[in-house]
mmCIF file of C-alpha atoms and ligand atoms in Angstrom:
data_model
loop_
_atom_site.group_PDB
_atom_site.id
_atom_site.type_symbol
_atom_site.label_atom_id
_atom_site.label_comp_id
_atom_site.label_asym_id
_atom_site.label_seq_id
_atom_site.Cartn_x
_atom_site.Cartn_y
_atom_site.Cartn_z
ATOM 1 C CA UNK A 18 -23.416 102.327 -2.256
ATOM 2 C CA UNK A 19 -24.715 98.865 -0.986
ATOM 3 C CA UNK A 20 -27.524 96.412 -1.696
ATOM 4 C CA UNK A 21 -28.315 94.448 0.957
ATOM 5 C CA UNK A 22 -26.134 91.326 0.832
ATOM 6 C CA UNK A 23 -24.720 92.018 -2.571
ATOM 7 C CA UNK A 24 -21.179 93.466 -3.908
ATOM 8 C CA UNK A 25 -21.538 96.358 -5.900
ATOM 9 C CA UNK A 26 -21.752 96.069 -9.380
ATOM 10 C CA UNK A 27 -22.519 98.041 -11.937
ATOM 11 C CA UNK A 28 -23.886 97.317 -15.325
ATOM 12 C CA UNK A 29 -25.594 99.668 -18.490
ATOM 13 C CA UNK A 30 -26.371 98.929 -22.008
ATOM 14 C CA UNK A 31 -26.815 101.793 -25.207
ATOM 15 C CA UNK A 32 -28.909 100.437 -27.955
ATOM 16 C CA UNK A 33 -26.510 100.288 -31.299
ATOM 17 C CA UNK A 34 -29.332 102.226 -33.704
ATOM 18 C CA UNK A 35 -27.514 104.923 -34.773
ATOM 19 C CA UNK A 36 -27.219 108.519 -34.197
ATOM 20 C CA UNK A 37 -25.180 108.485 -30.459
ATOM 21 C CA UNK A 38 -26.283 112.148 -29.463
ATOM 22 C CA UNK A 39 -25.657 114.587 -26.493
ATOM 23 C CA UNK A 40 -28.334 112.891 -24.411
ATOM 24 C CA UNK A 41 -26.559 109.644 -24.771
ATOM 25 C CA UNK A 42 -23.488 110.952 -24.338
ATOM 26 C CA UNK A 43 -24.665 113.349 -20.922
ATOM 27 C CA UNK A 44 -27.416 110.829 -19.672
ATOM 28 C CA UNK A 45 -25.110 107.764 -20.015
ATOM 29 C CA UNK A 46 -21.487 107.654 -21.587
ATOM 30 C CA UNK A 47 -20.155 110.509 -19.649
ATOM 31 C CA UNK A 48 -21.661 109.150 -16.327
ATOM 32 C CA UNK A 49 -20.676 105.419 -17.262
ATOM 33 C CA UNK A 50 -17.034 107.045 -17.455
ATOM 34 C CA UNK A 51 -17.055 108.664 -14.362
ATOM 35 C CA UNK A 52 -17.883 105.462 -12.513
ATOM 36 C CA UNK A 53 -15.531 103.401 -13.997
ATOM 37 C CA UNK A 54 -12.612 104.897 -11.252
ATOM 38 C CA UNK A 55 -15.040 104.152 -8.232
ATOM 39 C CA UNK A 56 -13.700 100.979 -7.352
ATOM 40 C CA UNK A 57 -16.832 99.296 -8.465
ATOM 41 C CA UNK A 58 -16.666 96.719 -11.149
ATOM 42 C CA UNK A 59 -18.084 97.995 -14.503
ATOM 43 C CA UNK A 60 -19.675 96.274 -17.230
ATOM 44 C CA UNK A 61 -20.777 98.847 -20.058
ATOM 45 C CA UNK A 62 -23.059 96.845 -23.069
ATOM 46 C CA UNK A 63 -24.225 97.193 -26.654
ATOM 47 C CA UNK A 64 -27.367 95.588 -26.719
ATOM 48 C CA UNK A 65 -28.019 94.899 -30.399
ATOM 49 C CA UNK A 66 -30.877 92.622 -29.141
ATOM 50 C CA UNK A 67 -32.273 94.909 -27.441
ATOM 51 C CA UNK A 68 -32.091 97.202 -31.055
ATOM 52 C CA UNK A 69 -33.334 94.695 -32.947
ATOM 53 C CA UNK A 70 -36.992 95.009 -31.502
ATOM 54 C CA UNK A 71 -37.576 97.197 -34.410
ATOM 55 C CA UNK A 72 -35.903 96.868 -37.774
ATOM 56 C CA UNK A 73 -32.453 97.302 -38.270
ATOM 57 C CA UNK A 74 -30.532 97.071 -41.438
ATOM 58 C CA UNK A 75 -27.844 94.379 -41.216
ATOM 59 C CA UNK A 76 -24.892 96.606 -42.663
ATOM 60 C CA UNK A 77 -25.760 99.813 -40.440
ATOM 61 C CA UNK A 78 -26.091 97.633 -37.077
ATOM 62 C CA UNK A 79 -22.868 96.408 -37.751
ATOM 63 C CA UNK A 80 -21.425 99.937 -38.066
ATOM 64 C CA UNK A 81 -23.685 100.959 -35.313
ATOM 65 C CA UNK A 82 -22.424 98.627 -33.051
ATOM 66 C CA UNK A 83 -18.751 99.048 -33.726
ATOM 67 C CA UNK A 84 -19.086 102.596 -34.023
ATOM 68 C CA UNK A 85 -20.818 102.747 -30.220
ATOM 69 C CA UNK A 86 -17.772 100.983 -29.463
ATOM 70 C CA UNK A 87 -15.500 103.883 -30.464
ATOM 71 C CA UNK A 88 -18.227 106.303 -28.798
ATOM 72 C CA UNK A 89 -17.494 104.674 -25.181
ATOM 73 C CA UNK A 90 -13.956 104.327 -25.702
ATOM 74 C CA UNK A 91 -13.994 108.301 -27.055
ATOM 75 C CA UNK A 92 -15.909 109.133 -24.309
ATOM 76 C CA UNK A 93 -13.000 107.746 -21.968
ATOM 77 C CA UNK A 94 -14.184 104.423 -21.013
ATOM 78 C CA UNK A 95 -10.932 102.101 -21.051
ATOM 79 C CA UNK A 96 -11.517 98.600 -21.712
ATOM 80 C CA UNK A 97 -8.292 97.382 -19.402
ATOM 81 C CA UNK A 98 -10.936 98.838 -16.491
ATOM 82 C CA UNK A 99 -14.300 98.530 -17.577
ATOM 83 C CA UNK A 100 -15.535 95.352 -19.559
ATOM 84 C CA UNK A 101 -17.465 96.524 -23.036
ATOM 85 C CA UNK A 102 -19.192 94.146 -24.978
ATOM 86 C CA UNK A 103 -21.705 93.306 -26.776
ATOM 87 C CA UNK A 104 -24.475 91.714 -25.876
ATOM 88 C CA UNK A 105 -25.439 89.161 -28.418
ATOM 89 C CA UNK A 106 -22.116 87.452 -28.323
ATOM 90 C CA UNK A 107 -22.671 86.291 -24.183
ATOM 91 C CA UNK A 108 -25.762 84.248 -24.578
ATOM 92 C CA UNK A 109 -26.502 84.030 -20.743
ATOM 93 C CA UNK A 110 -28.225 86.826 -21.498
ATOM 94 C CA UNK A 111 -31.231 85.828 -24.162
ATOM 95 C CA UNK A 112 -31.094 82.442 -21.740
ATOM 96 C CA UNK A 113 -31.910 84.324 -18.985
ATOM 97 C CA UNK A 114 -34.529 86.559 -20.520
ATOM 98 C CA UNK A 115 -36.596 83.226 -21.348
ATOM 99 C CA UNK A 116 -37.036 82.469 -17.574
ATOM 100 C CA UNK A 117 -37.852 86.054 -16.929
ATOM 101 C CA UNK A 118 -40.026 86.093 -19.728
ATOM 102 C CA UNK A 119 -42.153 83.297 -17.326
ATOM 103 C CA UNK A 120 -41.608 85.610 -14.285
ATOM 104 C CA UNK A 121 -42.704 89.111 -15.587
ATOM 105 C CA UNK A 122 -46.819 89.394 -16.436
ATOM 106 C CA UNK A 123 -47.945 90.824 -19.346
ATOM 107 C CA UNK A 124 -49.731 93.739 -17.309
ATOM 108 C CA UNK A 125 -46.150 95.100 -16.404
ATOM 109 C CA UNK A 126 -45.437 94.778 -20.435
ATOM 110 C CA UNK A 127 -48.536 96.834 -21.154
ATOM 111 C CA UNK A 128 -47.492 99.714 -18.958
ATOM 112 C CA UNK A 129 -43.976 100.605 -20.052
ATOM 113 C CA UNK A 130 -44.205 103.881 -21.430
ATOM 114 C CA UNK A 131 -41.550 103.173 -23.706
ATOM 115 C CA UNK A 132 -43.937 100.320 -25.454
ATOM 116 C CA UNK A 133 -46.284 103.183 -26.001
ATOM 117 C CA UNK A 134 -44.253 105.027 -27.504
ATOM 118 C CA UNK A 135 -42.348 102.771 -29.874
ATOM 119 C CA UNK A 136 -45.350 100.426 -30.777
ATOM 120 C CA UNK A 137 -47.293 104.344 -31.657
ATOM 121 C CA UNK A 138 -50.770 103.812 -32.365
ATOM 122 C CA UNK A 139 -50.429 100.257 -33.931
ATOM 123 C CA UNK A 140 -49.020 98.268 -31.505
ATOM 124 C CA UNK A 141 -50.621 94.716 -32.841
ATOM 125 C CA UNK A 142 -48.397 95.744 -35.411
ATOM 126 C CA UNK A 143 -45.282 95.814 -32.982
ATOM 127 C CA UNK A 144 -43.048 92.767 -32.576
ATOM 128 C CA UNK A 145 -43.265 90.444 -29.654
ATOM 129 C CA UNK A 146 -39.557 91.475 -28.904
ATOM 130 C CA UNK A 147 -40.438 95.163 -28.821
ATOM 131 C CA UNK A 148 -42.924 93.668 -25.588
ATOM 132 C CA UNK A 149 -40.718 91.529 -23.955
ATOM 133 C CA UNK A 150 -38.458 94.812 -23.949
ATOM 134 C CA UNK A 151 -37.691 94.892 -20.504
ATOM 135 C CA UNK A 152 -37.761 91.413 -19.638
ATOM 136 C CA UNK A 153 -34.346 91.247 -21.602
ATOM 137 C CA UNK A 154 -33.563 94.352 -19.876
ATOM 138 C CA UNK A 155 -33.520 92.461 -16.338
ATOM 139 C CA UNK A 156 -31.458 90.170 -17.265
ATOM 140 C CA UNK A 157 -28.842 91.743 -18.625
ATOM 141 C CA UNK A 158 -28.705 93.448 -15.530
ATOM 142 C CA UNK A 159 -29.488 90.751 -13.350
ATOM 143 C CA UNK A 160 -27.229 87.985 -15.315
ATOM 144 C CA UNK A 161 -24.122 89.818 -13.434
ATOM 145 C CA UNK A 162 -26.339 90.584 -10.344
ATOM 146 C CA UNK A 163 -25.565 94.277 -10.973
ATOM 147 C CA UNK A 164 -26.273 96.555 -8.101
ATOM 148 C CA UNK A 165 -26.431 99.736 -9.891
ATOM 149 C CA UNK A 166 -27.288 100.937 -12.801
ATOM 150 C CA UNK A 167 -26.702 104.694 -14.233
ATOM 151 C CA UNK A 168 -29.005 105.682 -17.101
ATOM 152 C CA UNK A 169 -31.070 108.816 -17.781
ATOM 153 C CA UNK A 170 -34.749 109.647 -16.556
ATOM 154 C CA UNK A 171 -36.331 108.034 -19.397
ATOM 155 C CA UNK A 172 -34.781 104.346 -18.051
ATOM 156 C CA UNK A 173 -36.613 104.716 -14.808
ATOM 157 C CA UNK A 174 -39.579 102.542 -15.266
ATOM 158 C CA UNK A 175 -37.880 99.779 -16.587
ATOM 159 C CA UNK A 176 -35.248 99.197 -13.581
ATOM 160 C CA UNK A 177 -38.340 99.487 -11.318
ATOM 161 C CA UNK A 178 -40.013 96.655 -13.646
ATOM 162 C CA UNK A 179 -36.077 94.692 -13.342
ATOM 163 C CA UNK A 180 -37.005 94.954 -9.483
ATOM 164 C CA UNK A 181 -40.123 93.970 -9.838
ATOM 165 C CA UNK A 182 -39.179 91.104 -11.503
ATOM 166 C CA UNK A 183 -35.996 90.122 -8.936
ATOM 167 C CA UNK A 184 -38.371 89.952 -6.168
ATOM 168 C CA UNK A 185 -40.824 88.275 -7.608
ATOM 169 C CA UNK A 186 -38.410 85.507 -8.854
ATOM 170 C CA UNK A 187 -36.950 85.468 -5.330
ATOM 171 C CA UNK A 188 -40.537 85.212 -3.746
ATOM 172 C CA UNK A 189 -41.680 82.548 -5.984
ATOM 173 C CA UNK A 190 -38.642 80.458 -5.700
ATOM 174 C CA UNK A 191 -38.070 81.047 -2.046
ATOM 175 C CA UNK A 192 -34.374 82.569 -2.455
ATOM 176 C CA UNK A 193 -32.607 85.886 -2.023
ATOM 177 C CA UNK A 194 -30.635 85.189 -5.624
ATOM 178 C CA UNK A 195 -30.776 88.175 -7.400
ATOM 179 C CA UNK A 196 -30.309 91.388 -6.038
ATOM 180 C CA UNK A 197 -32.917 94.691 -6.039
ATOM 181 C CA UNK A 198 -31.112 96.787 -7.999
ATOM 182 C CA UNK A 199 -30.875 100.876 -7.694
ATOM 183 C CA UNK A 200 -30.611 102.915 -10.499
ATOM 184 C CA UNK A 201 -28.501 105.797 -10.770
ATOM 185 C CA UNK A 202 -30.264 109.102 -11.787
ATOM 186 C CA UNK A 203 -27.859 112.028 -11.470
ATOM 187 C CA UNK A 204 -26.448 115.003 -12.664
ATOM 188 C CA UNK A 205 -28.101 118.116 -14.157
ATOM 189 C CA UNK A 206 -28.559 116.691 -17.417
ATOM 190 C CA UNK A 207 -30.220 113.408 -16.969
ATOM 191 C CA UNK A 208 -33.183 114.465 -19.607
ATOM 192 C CA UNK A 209 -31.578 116.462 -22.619
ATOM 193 C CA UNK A 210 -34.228 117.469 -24.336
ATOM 194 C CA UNK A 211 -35.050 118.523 -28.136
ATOM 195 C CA UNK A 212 -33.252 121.538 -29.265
ATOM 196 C CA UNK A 213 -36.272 122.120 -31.453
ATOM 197 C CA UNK A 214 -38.830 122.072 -28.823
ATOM 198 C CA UNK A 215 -38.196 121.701 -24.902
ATOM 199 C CA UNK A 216 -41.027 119.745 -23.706
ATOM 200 C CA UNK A 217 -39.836 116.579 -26.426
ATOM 201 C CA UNK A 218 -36.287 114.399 -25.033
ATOM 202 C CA UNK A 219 -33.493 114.815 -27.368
ATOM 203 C CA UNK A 220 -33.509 111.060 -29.288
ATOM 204 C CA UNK A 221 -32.319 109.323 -31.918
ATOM 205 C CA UNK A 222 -35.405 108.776 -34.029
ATOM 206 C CA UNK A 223 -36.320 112.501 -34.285
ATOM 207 C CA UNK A 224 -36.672 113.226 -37.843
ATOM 208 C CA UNK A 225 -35.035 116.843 -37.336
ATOM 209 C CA UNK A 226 -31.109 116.201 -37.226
ATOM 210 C CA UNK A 227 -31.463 120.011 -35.971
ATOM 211 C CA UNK A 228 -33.138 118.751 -33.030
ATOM 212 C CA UNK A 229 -29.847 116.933 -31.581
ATOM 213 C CA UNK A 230 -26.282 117.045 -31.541
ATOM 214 C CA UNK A 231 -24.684 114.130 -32.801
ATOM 215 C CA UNK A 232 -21.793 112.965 -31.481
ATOM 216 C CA UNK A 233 -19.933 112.271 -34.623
ATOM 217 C CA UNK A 234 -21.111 116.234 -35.730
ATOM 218 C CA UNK A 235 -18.372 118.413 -36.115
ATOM 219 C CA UNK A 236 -17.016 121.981 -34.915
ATOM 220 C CA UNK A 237 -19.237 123.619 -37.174
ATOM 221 C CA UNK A 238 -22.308 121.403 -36.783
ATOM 222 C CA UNK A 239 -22.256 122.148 -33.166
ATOM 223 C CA UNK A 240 -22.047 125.401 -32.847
ATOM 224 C CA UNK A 241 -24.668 125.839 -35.669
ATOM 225 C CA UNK A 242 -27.387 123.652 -33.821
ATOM 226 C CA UNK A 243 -26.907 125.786 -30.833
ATOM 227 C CA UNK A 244 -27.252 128.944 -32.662
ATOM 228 C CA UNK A 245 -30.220 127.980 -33.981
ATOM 229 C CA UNK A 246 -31.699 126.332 -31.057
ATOM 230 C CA UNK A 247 -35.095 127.792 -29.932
ATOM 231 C CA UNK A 248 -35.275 129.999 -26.773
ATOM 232 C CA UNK A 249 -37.223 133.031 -25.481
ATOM 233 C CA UNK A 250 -36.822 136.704 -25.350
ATOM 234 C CA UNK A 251 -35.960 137.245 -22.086
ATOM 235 C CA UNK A 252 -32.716 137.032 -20.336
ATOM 236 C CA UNK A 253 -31.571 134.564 -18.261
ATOM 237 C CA UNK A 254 -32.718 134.448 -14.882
ATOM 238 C CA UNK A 255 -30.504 134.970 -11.660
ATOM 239 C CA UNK A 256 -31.668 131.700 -10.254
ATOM 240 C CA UNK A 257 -33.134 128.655 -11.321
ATOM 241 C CA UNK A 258 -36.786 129.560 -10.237
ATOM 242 C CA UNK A 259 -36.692 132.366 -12.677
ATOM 243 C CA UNK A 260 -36.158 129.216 -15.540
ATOM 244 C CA UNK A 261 -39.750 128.189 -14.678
ATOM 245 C CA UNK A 262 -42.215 127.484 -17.455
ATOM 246 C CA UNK A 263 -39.455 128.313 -20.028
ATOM 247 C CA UNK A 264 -37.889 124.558 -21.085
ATOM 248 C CA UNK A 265 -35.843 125.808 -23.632
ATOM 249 C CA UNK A 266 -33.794 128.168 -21.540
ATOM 250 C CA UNK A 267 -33.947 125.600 -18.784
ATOM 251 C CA UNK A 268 -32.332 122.749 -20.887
ATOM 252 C CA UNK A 269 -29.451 124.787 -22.782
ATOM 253 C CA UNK A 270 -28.528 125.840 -18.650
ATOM 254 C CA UNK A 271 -28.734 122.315 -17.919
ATOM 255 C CA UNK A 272 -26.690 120.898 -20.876
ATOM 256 C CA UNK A 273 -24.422 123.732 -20.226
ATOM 257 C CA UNK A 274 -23.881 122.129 -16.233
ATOM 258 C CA UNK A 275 -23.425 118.802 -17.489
ATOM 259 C CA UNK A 276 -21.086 119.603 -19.983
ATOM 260 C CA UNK A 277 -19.195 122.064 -17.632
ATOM 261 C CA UNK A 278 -19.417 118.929 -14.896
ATOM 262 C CA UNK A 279 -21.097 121.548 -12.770
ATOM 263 C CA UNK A 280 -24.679 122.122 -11.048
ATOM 264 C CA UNK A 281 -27.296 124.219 -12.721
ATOM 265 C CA UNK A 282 -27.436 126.599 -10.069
ATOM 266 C CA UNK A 283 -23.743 127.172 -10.680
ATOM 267 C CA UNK A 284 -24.117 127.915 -14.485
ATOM 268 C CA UNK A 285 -27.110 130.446 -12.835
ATOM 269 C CA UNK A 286 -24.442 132.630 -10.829
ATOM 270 C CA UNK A 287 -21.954 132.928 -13.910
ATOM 271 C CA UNK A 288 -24.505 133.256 -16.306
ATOM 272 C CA UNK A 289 -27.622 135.159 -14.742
ATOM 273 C CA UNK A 290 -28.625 138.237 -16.424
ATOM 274 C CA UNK A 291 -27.373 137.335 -19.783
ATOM 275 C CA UNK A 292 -28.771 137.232 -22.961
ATOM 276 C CA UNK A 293 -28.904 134.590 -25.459
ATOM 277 C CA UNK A 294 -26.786 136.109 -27.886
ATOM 278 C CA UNK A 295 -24.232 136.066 -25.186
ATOM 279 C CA UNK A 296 -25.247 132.770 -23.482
ATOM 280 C CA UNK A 297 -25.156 130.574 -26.886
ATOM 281 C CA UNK A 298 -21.938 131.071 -27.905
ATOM 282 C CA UNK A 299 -20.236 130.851 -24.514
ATOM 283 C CA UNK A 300 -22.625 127.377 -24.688
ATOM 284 C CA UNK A 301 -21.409 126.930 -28.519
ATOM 285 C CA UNK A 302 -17.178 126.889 -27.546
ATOM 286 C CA UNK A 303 -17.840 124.797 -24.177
ATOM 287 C CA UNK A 304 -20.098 122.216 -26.377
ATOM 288 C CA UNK A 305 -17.139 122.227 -29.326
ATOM 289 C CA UNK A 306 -14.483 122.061 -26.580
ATOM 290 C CA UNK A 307 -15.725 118.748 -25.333
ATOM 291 C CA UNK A 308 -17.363 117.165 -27.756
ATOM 292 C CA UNK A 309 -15.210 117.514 -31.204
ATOM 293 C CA UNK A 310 -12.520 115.830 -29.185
ATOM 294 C CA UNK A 311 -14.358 112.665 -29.338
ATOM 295 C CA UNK A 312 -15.657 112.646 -31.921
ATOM 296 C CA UNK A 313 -12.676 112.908 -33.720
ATOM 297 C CA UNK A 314 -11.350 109.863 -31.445
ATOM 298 C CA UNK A 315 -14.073 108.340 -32.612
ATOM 299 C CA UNK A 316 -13.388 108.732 -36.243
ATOM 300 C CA UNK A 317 -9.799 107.419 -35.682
ATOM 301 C CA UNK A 318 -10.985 104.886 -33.763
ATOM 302 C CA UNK A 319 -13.677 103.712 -36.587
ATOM 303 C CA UNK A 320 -10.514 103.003 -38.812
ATOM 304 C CA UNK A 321 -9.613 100.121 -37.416
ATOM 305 C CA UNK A 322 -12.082 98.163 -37.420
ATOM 306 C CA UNK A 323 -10.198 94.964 -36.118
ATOM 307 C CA UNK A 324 -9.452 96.734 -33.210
ATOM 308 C CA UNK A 325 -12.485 96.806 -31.900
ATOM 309 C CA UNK A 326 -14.011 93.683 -32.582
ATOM 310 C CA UNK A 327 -11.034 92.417 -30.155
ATOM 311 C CA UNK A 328 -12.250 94.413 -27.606
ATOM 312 C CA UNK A 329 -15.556 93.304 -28.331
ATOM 313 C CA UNK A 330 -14.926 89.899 -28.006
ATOM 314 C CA UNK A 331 -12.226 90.025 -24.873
ATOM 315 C CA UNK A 332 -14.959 92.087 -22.883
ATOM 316 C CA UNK A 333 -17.566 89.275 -23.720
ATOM 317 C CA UNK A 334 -15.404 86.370 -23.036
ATOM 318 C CA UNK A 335 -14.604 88.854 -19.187
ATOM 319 C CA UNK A 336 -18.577 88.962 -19.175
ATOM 320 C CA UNK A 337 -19.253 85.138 -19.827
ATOM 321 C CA UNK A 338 -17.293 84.480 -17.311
ATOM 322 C CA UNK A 339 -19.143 86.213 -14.560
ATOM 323 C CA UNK A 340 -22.416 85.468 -16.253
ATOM 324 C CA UNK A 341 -22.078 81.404 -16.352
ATOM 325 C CA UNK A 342 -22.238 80.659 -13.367
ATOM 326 C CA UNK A 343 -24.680 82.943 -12.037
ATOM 327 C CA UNK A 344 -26.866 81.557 -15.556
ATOM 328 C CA UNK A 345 -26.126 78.135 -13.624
ATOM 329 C CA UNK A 346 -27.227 79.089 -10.329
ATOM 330 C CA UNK A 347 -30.902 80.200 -11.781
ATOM 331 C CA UNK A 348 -31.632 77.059 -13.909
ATOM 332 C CA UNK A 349 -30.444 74.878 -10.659
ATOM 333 C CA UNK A 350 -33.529 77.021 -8.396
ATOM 334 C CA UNK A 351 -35.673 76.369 -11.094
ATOM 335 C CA UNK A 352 -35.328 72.930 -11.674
ATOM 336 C CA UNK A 353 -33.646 72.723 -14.709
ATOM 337 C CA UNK A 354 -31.873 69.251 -14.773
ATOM 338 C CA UNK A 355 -28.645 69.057 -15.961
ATOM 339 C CA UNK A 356 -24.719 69.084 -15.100
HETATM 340 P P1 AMP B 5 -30.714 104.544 -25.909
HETATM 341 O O1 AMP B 5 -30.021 105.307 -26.947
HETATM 342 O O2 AMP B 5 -32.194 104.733 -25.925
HETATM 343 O O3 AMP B 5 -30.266 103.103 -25.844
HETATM 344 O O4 AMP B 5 -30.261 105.205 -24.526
HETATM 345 C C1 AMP B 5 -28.996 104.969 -23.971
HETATM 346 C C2 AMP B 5 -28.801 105.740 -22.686
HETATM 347 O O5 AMP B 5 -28.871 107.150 -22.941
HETATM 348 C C3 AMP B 5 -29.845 105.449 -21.610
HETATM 349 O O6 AMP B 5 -29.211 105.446 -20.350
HETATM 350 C C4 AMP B 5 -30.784 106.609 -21.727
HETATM 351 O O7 AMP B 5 -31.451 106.884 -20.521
HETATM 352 C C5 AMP B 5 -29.842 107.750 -22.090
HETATM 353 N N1 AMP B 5 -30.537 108.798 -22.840
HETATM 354 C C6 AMP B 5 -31.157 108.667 -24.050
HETATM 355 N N2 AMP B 5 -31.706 109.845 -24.429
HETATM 356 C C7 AMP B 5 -31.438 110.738 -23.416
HETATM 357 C C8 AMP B 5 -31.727 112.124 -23.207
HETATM 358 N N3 AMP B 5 -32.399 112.840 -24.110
HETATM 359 N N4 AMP B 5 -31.287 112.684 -22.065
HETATM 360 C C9 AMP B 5 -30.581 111.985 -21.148
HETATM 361 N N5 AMP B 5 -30.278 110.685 -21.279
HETATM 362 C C10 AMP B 5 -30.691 110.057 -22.399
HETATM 363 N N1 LIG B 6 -33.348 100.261 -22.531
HETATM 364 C C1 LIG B 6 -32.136 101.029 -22.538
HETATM 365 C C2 LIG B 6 -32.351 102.265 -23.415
HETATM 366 O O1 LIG B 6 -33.143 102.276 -24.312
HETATM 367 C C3 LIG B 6 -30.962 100.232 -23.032
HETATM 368 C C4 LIG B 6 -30.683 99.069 -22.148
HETATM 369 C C5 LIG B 6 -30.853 97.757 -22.430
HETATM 370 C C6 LIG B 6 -30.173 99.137 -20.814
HETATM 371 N N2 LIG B 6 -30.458 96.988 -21.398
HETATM 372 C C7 LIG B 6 -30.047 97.778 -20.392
HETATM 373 C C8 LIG B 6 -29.827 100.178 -19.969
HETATM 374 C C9 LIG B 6 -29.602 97.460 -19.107
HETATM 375 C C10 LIG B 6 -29.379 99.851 -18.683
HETATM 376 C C11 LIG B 6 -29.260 98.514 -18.258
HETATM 377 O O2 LIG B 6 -31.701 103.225 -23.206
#
C-alpha cells in the first residue's frame, strides 16, 4: 500500500450518536482491528464534532463517546498499538477544517448524498455544520496526512470529496503537502443492510431497533433479531448468482462471511441448498459467538469510567503530536504569519 511520496498512514473516525450496530462493527471496527497488526501506524477517532451536526444531548454524547471507546477496545483495538481519541480534544483538527472550509466549494457540499439524506426535505432547516460535513472530514484525515482510510460503502463519496479537496489545496498553493488519500472498501460486508428491509443500510437512526443488531444487545436479542429477520421462500442458492434480486437472503450470506472472516462465495458452498430455518440459526450461534463477547467487554469496560478518559486523553496528546506540526506546515503555505 503506497501513496506516492507519502508513508502509510492510516486514520478513521465513528460518530459517538449512539446505537454502535453490526454495520459499524463489520464496516469499520472489525476492519480498523485487523489493520492495526499491519505495520502501518493507526489512528482510530471519535468524532463528536462531527456528531454534533445534528442535536445531541449533552449527557448521552458523553456516554456515547466513552461508550464507543469501550466498543473499539471490545472489538480488539489496543490502545498501546493504535492511538484512539477523540476528536474534539486535538484542536488541529476544527483549525484545519477552517482553511478547508476556504478550499472546498459549496457545489461539492450540495452533492454529498449524505447531506441529502440527513438535511431530509428541509435542508434550510439543517445546520451549517451538517454542510461543512466533509470539509471536517478532510481534515481529520488530512491533519495526520493519512494514506488510507477503511470505512464502509456509504463513506465513499466523502474520501473522494477529501481528495478533491488535497489536490485542489496542493494546486492552488503550488505544493505536493497533503497526500491523495485511498480509501479502503473491503470485505463481504462493507454495506450491512436493514434486517427489516434489504434495499435500506442497517443505521443508527432507524426507528425499528428490530432493524439492527446492537452491539451492546445480548444473547437473546441477537438471536431473536435474526429469527425474525425478513427473507424469502426459497432456499438458498448454490452460488452467489442464484442470490440475485433477493437482498435479504443476499445480506444475512454476507453478514454471515464477515462475521465468519470468510468470502460470500465460501458461506455459498457450506450453506447452498439450505433453508432458512436451517440457515438462521447456524447465522443466530455464529452472530452470538462473536458478538456477546464484546459486548460484554464492553459493559465491563463502561464501569470504569476513569479508565477510559485516560486513554482518551493519552491517544490525543499521541495525536497532537503528529498533528502540530503538520497544522504548522499548512498555515506557513498559506501565509499565516506567526512563530
Ligand atoms: P457512523 O456510525 O455513520 O459514524 O459510521 C461509522 C463507520 O461505520 C463508517 O466507516 C461507516 O461506513 C460504517 N458503517 C455504518 N453503517 C454501515 C453499514 N450499514 N454497513 C457497513 N458499514 C457501515
Ligand atoms: N463520516 C463518517 C461516518 O459517518 C465518520 C467520519 C468522520 C470519518 N471523519 C472521518 C470516517 C474520517 C473516516 C475518516 O461514518
Amino acid at each position: 500500500m503506497t501513496v506516492t511520496g507519502h508513508t502509510p498512514r492510516v486514520f478513521s473516525g465513528i460518530q459517538p450518536s449512539g446505537n454502535l450496530h453490526l454495520g459499524n462493527y463489520l464496516g469499520a471496527l472489525k476492519r480498523f482491528a485487523d489493520t492495526q497488526d499491519s505495520g502501518t501506524q493507526t489512528l482510530y477517532c471519535m468524532v463528536d464534532m462531527h456528531a454534533i451536526t445534528v442535536w445531541q444531548d449533552p449527557a448521552k454524547l458523553r456516554h456515547a463517546t466513552r461508550e464507543l471507546c469501550a466498543g473499539f477496545i471490545a472489538s480488539g483495538l489496543d490502545p498501546a498499538k493504535s492511538i484512539l481519541f477523540n476528536q474534539s480534544q486535538v484542536a488541529e483538527h476544527a483549525q484545519l477544517a477552517w482553511i478547508f472550509n476556504c478550499v472546498a466549494r459549496m457545489g461539492w457540499m450540495k452533492r454529498m448524498t449524505q447531506f441529502k439524506d440527513k438535511a431530509g426535505k428541509n435542508a434550510e432547516n439543517a445546520s451549517l455544520g451538517l454542510f461543512g460535513y466533509p470539509a471536517l472530514m478532510a481534515a481529520d484525515i488530512l491533519i495526520y496526512h493519512a494514506t488510507h482510510v477503511p470505512v464502509g460503502e456509504d463513506q465513499k463519496q466523502h474520501i473522494e470529496l477529501t481528495r478533491d479537496i488535497a489536490a485542489k489545496f496542493n494546486h492552488d498553493y503550488g505544493v505536493d503537502f497533503f497526500p491523495i488519500t485511498e480509501p479502503v472498501i473491503e470485505g463481504a460486508a462493507t454495506r450491512v443492510m436493514s434486517l427489516r428491509d434489504g434495499s435500506k443500510k442497517m443505521s443508527k437512526s432507524d426507528p425499528s431497533d428490530m432493524s439492527r443488531i446492537n452491539m451492546t444487545d445480548d444473547a437473546d436479542a441477537i438471536a431473536k433479531k435474526i429469527r425474525k429477520a425478513k427473507t424469502d421462500p426459497e432456499p438458498l442458492p448454490s452460488d452467489l448468482d442464484g442470490l440475485e434480486g433477493r437482498p435479504e437472503a443476499r445480506n444475512l450470506v454476507n453478514i454471515y462471511a464477515g462475521l465468519a472472516g470468510i468470502s460470500a462465495e465460501a458461506v455459498m458452498a457450506d450453506m447452498g441448498g439450505k433453508t432458512f430455518s436451517e440457515f438462521k440459526p447456524a447465522l443466530a450461534d455464529l452472530a452470538v459467538a462473536r458478538l456477546a463477547p464484546i459486548s460484554e467487554e464492553m459493559s465491563r469496560l463502561m464501569q470504569d469510567v476513569s479508565e477510559i478518559d485516560r486513554i482518551l486523553a493519552n491517544g490525543a496528546a499521541d495525536a497532537r503530536a503528529i498533528a502540530a506540526p503538520i497544522l504548522r506546515k499548512t498555515y506557513e503555505i498559506v501565509g499565516m504569519v506567526g512563530a
